[in-house]
mmCIF file of C-alpha atoms in Angstrom:
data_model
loop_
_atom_site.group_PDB
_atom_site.id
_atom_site.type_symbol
_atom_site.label_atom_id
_atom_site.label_comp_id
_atom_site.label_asym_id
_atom_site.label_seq_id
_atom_site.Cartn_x
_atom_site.Cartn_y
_atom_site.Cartn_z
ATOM 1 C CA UNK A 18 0.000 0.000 0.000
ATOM 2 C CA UNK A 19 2.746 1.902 0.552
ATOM 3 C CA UNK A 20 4.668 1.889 -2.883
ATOM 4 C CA UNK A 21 1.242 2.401 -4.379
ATOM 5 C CA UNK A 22 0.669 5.786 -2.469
ATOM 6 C CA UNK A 23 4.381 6.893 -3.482
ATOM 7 C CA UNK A 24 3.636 5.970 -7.014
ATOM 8 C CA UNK A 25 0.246 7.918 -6.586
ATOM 9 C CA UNK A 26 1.997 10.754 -5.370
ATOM 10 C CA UNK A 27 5.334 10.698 -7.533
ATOM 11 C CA UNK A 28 3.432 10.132 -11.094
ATOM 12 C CA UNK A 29 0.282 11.977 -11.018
ATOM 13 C CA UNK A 30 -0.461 13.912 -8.111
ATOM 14 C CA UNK A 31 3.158 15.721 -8.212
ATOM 15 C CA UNK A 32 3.146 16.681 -12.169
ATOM 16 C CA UNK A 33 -0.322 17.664 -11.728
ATOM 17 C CA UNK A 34 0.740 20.160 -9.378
ATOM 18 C CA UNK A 35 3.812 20.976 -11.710
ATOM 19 C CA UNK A 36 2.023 21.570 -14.036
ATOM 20 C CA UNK A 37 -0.729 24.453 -12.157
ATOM 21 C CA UNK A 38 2.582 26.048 -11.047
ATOM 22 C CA UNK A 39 3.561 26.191 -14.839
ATOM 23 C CA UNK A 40 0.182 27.561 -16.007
ATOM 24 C CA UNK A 41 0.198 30.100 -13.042
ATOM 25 C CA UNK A 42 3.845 31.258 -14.413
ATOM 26 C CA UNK A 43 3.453 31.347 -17.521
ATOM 27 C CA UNK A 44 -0.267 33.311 -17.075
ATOM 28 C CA UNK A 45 1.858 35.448 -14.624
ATOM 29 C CA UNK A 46 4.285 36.299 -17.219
ATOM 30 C CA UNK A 47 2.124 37.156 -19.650
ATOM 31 C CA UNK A 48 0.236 39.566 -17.441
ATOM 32 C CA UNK A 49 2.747 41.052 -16.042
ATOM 33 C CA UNK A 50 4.437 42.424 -19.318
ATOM 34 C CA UNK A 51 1.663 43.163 -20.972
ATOM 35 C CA UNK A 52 -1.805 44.312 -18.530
ATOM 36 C CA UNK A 53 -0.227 45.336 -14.973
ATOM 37 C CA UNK A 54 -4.374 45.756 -13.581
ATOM 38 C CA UNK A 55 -5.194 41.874 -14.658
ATOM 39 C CA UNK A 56 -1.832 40.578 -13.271
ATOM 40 C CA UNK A 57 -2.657 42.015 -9.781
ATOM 41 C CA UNK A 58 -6.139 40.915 -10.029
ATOM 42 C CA UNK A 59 -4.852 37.518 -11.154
ATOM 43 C CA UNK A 60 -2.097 37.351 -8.549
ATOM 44 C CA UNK A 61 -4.541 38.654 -5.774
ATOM 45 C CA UNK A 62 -7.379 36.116 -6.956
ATOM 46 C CA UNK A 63 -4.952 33.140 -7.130
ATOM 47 C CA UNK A 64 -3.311 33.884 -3.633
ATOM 48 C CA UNK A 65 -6.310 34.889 -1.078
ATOM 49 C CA UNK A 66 -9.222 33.329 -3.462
ATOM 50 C CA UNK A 67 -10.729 36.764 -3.437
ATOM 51 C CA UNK A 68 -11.376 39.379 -5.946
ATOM 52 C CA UNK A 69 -9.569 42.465 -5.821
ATOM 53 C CA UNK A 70 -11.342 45.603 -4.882
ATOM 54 C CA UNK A 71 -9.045 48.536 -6.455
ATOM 55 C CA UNK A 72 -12.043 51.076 -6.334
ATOM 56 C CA UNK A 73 -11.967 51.336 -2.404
ATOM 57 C CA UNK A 74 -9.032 48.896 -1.330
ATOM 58 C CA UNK A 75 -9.416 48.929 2.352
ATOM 59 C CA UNK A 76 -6.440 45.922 3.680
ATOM 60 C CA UNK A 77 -3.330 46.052 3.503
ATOM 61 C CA UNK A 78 -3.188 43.290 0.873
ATOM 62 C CA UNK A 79 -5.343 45.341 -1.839
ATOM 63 C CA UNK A 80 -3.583 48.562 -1.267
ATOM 64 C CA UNK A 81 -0.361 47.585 -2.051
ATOM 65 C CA UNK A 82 -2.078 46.185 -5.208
ATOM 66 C CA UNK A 83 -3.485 49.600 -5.788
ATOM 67 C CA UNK A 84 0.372 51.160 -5.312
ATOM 68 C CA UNK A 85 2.196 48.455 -7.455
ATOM 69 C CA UNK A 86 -0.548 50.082 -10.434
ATOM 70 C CA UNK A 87 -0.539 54.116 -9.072
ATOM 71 C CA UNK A 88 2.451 54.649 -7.098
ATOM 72 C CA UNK A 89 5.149 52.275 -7.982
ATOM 73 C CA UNK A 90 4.689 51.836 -11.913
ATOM 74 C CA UNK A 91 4.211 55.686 -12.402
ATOM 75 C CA UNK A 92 7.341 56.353 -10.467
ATOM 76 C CA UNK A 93 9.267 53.126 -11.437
ATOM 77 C CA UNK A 94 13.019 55.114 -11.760
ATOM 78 C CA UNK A 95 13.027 55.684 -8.075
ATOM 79 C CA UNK A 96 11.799 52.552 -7.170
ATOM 80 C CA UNK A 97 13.699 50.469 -8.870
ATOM 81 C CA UNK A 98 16.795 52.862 -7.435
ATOM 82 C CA UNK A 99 15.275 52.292 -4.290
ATOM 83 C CA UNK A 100 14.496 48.077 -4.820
ATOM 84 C CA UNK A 101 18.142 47.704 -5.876
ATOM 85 C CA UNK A 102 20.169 47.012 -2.652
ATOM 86 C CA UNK A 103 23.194 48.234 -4.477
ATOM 87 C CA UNK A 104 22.194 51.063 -6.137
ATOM 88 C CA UNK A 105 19.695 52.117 -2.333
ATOM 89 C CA UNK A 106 23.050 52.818 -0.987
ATOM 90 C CA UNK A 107 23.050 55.917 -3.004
ATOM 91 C CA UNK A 108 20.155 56.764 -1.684
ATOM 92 C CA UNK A 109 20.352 56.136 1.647
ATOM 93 C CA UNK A 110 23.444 58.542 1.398
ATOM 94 C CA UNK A 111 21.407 61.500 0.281
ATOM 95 C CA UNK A 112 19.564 61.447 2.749
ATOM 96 C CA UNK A 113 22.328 62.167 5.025
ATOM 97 C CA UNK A 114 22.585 58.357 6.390
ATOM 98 C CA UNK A 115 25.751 56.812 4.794
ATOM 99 C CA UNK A 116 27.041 55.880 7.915
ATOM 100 C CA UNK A 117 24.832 53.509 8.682
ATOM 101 C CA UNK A 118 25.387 51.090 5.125
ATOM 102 C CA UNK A 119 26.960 47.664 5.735
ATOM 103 C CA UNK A 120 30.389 47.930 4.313
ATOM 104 C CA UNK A 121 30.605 46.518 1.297
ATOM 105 C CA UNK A 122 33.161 44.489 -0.291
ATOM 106 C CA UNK A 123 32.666 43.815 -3.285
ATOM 107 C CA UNK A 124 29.763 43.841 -6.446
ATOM 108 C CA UNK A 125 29.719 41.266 -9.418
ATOM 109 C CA UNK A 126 28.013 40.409 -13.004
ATOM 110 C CA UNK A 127 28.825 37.091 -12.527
ATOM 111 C CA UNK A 128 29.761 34.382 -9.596
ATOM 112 C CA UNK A 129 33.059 33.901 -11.879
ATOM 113 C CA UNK A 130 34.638 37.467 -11.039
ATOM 114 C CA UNK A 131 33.993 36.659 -7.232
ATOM 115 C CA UNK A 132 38.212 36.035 -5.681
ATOM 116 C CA UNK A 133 36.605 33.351 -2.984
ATOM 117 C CA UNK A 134 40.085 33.082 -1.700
ATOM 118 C CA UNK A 135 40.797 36.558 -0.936
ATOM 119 C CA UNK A 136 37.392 36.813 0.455
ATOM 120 C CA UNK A 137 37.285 36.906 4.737
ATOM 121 C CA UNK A 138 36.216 34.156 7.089
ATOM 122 C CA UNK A 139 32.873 35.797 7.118
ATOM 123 C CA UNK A 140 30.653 37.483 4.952
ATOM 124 C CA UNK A 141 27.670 38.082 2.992
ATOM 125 C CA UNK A 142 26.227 37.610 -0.615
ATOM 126 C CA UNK A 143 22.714 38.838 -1.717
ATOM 127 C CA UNK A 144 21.098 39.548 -5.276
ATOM 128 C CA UNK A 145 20.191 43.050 -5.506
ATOM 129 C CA UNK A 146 17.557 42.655 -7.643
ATOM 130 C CA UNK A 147 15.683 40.733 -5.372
ATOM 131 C CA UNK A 148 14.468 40.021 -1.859
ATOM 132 C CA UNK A 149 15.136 37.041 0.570
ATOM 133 C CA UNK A 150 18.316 35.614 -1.663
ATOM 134 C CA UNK A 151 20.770 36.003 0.871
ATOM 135 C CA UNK A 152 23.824 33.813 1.661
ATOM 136 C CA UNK A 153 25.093 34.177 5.747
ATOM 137 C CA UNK A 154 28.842 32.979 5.924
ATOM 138 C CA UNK A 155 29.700 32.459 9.058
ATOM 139 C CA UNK A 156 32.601 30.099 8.271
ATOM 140 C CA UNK A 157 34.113 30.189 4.810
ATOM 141 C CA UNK A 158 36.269 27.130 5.225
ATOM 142 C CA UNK A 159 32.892 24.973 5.370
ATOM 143 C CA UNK A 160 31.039 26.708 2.582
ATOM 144 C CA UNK A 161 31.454 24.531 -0.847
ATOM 145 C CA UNK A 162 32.408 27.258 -3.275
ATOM 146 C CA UNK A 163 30.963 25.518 -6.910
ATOM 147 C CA UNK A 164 27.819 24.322 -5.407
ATOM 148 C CA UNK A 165 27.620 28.597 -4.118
ATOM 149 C CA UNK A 166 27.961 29.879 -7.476
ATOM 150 C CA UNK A 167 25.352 27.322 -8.706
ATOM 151 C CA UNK A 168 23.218 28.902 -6.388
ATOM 152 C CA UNK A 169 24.579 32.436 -7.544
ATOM 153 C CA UNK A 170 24.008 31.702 -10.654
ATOM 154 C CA UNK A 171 20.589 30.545 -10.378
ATOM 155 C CA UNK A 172 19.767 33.928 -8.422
ATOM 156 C CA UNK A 173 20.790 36.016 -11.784
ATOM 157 C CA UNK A 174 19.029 33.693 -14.519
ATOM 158 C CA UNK A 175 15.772 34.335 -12.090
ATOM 159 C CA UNK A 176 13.142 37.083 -13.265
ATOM 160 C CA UNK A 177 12.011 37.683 -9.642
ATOM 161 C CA UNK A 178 9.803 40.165 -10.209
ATOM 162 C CA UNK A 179 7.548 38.178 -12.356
ATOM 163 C CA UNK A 180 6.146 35.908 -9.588
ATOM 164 C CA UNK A 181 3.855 38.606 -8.031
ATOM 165 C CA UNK A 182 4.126 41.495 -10.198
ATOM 166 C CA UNK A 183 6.553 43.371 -8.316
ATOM 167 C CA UNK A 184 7.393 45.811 -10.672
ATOM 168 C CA UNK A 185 10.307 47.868 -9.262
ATOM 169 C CA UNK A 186 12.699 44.179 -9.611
ATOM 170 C CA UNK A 187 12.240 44.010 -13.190
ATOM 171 C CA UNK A 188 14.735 46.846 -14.443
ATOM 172 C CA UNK A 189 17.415 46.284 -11.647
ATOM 173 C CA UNK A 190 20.851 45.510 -13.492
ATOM 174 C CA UNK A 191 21.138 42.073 -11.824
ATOM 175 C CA UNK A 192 24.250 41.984 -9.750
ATOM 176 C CA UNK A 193 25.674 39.751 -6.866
ATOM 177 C CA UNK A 194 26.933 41.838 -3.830
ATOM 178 C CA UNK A 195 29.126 41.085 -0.546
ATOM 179 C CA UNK A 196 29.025 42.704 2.227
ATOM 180 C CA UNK A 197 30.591 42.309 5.730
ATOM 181 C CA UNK A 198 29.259 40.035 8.335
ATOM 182 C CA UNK A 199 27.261 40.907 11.034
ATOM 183 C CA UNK A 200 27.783 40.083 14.435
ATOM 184 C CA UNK A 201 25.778 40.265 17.573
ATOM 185 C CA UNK A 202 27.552 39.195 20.926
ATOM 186 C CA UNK A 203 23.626 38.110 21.994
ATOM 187 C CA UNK A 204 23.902 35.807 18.681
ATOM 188 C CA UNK A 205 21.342 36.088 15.938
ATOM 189 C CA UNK A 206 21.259 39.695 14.425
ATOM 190 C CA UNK A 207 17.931 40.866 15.504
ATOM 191 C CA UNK A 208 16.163 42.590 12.518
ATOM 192 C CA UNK A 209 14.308 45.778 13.061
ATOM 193 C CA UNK A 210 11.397 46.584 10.594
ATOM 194 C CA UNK A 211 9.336 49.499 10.246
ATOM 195 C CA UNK A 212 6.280 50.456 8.911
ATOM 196 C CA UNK A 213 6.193 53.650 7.273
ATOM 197 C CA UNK A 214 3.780 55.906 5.794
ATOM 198 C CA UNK A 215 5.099 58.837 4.070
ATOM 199 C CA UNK A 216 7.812 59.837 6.856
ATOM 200 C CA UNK A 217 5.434 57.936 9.836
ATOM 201 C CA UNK A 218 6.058 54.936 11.571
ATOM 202 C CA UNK A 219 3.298 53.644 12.463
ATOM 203 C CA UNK A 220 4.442 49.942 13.468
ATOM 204 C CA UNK A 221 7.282 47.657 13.908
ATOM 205 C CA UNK A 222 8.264 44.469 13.037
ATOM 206 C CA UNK A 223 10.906 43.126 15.267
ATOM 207 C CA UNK A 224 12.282 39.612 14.568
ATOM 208 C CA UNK A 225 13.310 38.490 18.018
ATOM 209 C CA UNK A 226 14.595 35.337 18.093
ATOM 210 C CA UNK A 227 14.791 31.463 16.681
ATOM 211 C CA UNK A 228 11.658 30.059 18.251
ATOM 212 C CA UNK A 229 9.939 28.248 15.215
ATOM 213 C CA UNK A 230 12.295 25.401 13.558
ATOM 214 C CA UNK A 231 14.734 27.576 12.455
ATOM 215 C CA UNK A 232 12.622 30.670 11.508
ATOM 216 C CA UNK A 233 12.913 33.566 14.029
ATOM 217 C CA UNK A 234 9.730 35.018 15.858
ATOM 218 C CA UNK A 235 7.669 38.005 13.917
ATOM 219 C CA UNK A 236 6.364 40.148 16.785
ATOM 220 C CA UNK A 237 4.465 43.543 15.611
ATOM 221 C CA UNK A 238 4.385 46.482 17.725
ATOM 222 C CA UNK A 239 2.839 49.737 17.831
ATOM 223 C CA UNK A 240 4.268 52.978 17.654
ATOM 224 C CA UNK A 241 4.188 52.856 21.580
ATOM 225 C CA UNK A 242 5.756 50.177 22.077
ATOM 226 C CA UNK A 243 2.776 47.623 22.519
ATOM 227 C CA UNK A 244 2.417 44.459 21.328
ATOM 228 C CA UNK A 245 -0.451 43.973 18.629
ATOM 229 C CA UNK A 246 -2.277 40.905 17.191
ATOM 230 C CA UNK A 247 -1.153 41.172 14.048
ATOM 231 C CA UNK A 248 -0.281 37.970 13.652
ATOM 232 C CA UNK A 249 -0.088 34.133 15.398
ATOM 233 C CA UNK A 250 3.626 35.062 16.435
ATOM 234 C CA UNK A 251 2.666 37.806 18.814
ATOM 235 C CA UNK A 252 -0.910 36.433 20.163
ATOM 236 C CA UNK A 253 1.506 33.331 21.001
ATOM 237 C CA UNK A 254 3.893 35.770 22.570
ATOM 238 C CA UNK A 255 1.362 37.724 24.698
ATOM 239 C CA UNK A 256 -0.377 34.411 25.998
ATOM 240 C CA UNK A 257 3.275 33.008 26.979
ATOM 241 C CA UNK A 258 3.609 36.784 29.238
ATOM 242 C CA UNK A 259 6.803 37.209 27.145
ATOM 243 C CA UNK A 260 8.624 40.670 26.589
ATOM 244 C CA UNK A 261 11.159 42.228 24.106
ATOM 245 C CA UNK A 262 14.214 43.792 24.893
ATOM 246 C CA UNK A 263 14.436 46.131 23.094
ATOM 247 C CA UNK A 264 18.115 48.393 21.760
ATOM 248 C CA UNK A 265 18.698 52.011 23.877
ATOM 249 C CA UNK A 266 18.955 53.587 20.497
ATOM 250 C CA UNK A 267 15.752 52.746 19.428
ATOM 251 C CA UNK A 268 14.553 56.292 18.863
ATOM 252 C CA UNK A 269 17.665 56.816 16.359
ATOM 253 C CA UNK A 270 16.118 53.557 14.493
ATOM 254 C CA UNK A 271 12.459 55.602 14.589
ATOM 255 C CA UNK A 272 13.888 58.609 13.068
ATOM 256 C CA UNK A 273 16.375 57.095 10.629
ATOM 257 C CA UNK A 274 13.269 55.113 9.207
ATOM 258 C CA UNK A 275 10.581 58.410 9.815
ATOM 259 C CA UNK A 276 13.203 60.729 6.798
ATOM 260 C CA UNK A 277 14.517 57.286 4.424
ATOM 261 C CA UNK A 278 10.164 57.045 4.246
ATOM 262 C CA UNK A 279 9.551 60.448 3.271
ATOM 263 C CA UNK A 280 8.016 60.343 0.019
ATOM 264 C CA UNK A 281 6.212 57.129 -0.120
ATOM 265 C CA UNK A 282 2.989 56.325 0.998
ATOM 266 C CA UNK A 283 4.211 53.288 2.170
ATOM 267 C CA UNK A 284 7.436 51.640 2.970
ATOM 268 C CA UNK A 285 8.774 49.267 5.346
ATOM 269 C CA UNK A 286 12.464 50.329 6.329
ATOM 270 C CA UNK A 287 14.782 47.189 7.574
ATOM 271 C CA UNK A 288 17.035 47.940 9.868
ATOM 272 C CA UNK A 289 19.831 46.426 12.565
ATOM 273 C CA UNK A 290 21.148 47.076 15.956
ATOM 274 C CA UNK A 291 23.672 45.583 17.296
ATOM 275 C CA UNK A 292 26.213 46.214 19.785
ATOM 276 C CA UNK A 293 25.062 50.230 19.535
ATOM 277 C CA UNK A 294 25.353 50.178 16.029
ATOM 278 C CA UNK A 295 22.746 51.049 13.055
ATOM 279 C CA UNK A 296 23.014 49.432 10.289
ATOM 280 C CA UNK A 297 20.548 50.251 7.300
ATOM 281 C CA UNK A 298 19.135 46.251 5.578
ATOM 282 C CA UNK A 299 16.502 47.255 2.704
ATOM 283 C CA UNK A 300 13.764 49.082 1.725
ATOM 284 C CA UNK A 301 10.728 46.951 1.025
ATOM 285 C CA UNK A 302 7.548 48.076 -1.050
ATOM 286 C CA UNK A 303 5.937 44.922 -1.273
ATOM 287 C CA UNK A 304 6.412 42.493 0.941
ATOM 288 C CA UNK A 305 5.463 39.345 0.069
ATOM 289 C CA UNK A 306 3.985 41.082 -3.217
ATOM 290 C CA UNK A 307 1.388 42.005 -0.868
ATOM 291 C CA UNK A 308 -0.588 38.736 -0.158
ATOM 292 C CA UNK A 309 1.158 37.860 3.456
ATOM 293 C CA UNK A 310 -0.910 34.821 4.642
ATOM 294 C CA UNK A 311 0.178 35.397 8.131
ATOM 295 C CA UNK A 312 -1.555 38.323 8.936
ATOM 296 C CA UNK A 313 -5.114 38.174 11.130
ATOM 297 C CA UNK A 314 -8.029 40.233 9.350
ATOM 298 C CA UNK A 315 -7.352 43.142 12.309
ATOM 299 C CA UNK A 316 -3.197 43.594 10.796
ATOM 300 C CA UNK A 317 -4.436 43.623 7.255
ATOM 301 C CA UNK A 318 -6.958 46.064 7.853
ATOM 302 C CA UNK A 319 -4.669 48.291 10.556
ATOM 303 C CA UNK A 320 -1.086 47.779 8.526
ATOM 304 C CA UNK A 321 -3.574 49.166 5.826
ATOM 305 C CA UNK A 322 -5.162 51.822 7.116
ATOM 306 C CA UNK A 323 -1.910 54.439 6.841
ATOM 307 C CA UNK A 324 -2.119 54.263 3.130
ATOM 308 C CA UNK A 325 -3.745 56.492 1.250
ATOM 309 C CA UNK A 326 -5.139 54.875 -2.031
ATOM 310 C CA UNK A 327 -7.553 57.977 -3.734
#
């Protein structure tokens, strides 16, 4: 019985999912260069089941739907500056904030122009064109170098921007970048994220520790301080009577993210703290193109209610 459910499994239920995944893409593809409005209402449809309201978007969900079409496309230089984590730095420097960029060691076209053996003991690669491809080395003399450009490689064949029409990807010269490592003498880098509208933060994001598997803990706050049910991470955290600790330079963080935010309606600035030090992550328009499934109704509707979609 067994073998039978493996074979079930391995010869039709598993191509029969490849192949929705390939009609999705290739739908998504075709959308996405050609009608931006059907592509979100595609993308929005396929991922929450719903139909997207763009008339009166009221969640967090549809409105940054509603920005990829009015905000983002109309103003695509700037946000594709702004998506491209080489290229932010720039950016971030204008606005009177290049001390807190990660030093950087090096940016590449290909894996192939990368020294590996006059890179440090530690260090990091990311795609710029992109978010979530990041490599953490935290000991180069275990890391297999081919099977790391592989992966390299794979990052810059990817069109990432295609899978939820995240429009400010698509035009990013596609370039591996290293930066320096990170450390925290608490241990994980704790991962500050803020919730801006237009030079407001209105809540924050603050990825406290490695409580899940290997996933750290998403626990939203409010302006004050306060947790908020935003999601099952921080209604689990309230029940257990847990609390944050949170860095002294905290305010700093608030007012780096309140002027990189001026200008957009909405914009979630990354940061880090660690050992009294600010160091600037990314800029992030879209996250998860929009349709996070871990939200509760109330942080879709109150992580959506700073954004101002007339």
């Amino acid at each position: 019985m067994k073998k039978f459910f493996l074979f079930f499994k391995n010869r039709i239920v598993d191509p029969i999912k490849e192949n929705r995944v390939r009609k999705y893409q290739q739908k998504m593809e075709i959308y996405a260069k050609t009608d931006p409005e059907k592509c979100c209402r595609f993308f929005y449809k396929k991922k929450t089941g719903e139909r997207l309201n763009l008339k009166s978007p009221r969640t967090l969900s549809e409105k940054i739907q509603w920005l990829k079409l009015h905000e983002i496309l109309p103003r695509l230089p700037l946000y594709t500056q702004c998506a491209d984590k080489y290229r932010v730095r720039d950016f971030v420097s204008d606005r009177g904030y290049a001390d807190i960029l990660v030093p950087l060691i090096g940016v590449y076209d290909s894996p192939d122009q990368i020294d590996f053996a006059e890179l440090s003991d530690q260090f990091v690669l990311k795609a710029n064109n992109s978010s979530g491809q990041n490599l953490i080395v935290k000991d180069k003399s275990k890391l297999n170098w081919q099977e790391t450009k592989k992966i390299l490689s794979s990052w810059l064949a990817t069109e990432y921007w295609l899978a939820g029409g995240e429009w400010q990807y698509r035009d990013i010269p596609k370039k591996i970048i290293c930066e320096e490592y990170l450390s925290s003498n608490s241990g994980e880098l704790v991962d500050y994220k803020f919730f801006c509208y237009d030079g407001k933060v209105e809540y924050l994001d603050v990825w406290v520790d490695h409580g899940i598997g290997s996933r750290p803990l998403y626990i939203y706050l409010d302006k004050n301080l306060q947790p908020v049910p935003f999601n099952k991470d921080t209604i689990a955290f309230q029940k257990a009577g847990r609390q944050i600790t949170l860095p002294d330079n905290l305010n700093q963080m608030f007012q780096i993210a309140q002027d990189l935010s001026k200008g957009f309606p909405f914009v979630r600035v990354d940061l880090y703290s660690t050992e009294g030090k600010i160091y600037f992550g990314e800029l992030t328009f879209t996250p998860c193109a929009g349709v996070d499934p871990n939200y509760t109704p109330l942080g879709l509707q109150k992580l959506g209610e700073g954004i101002k979609a007339k």
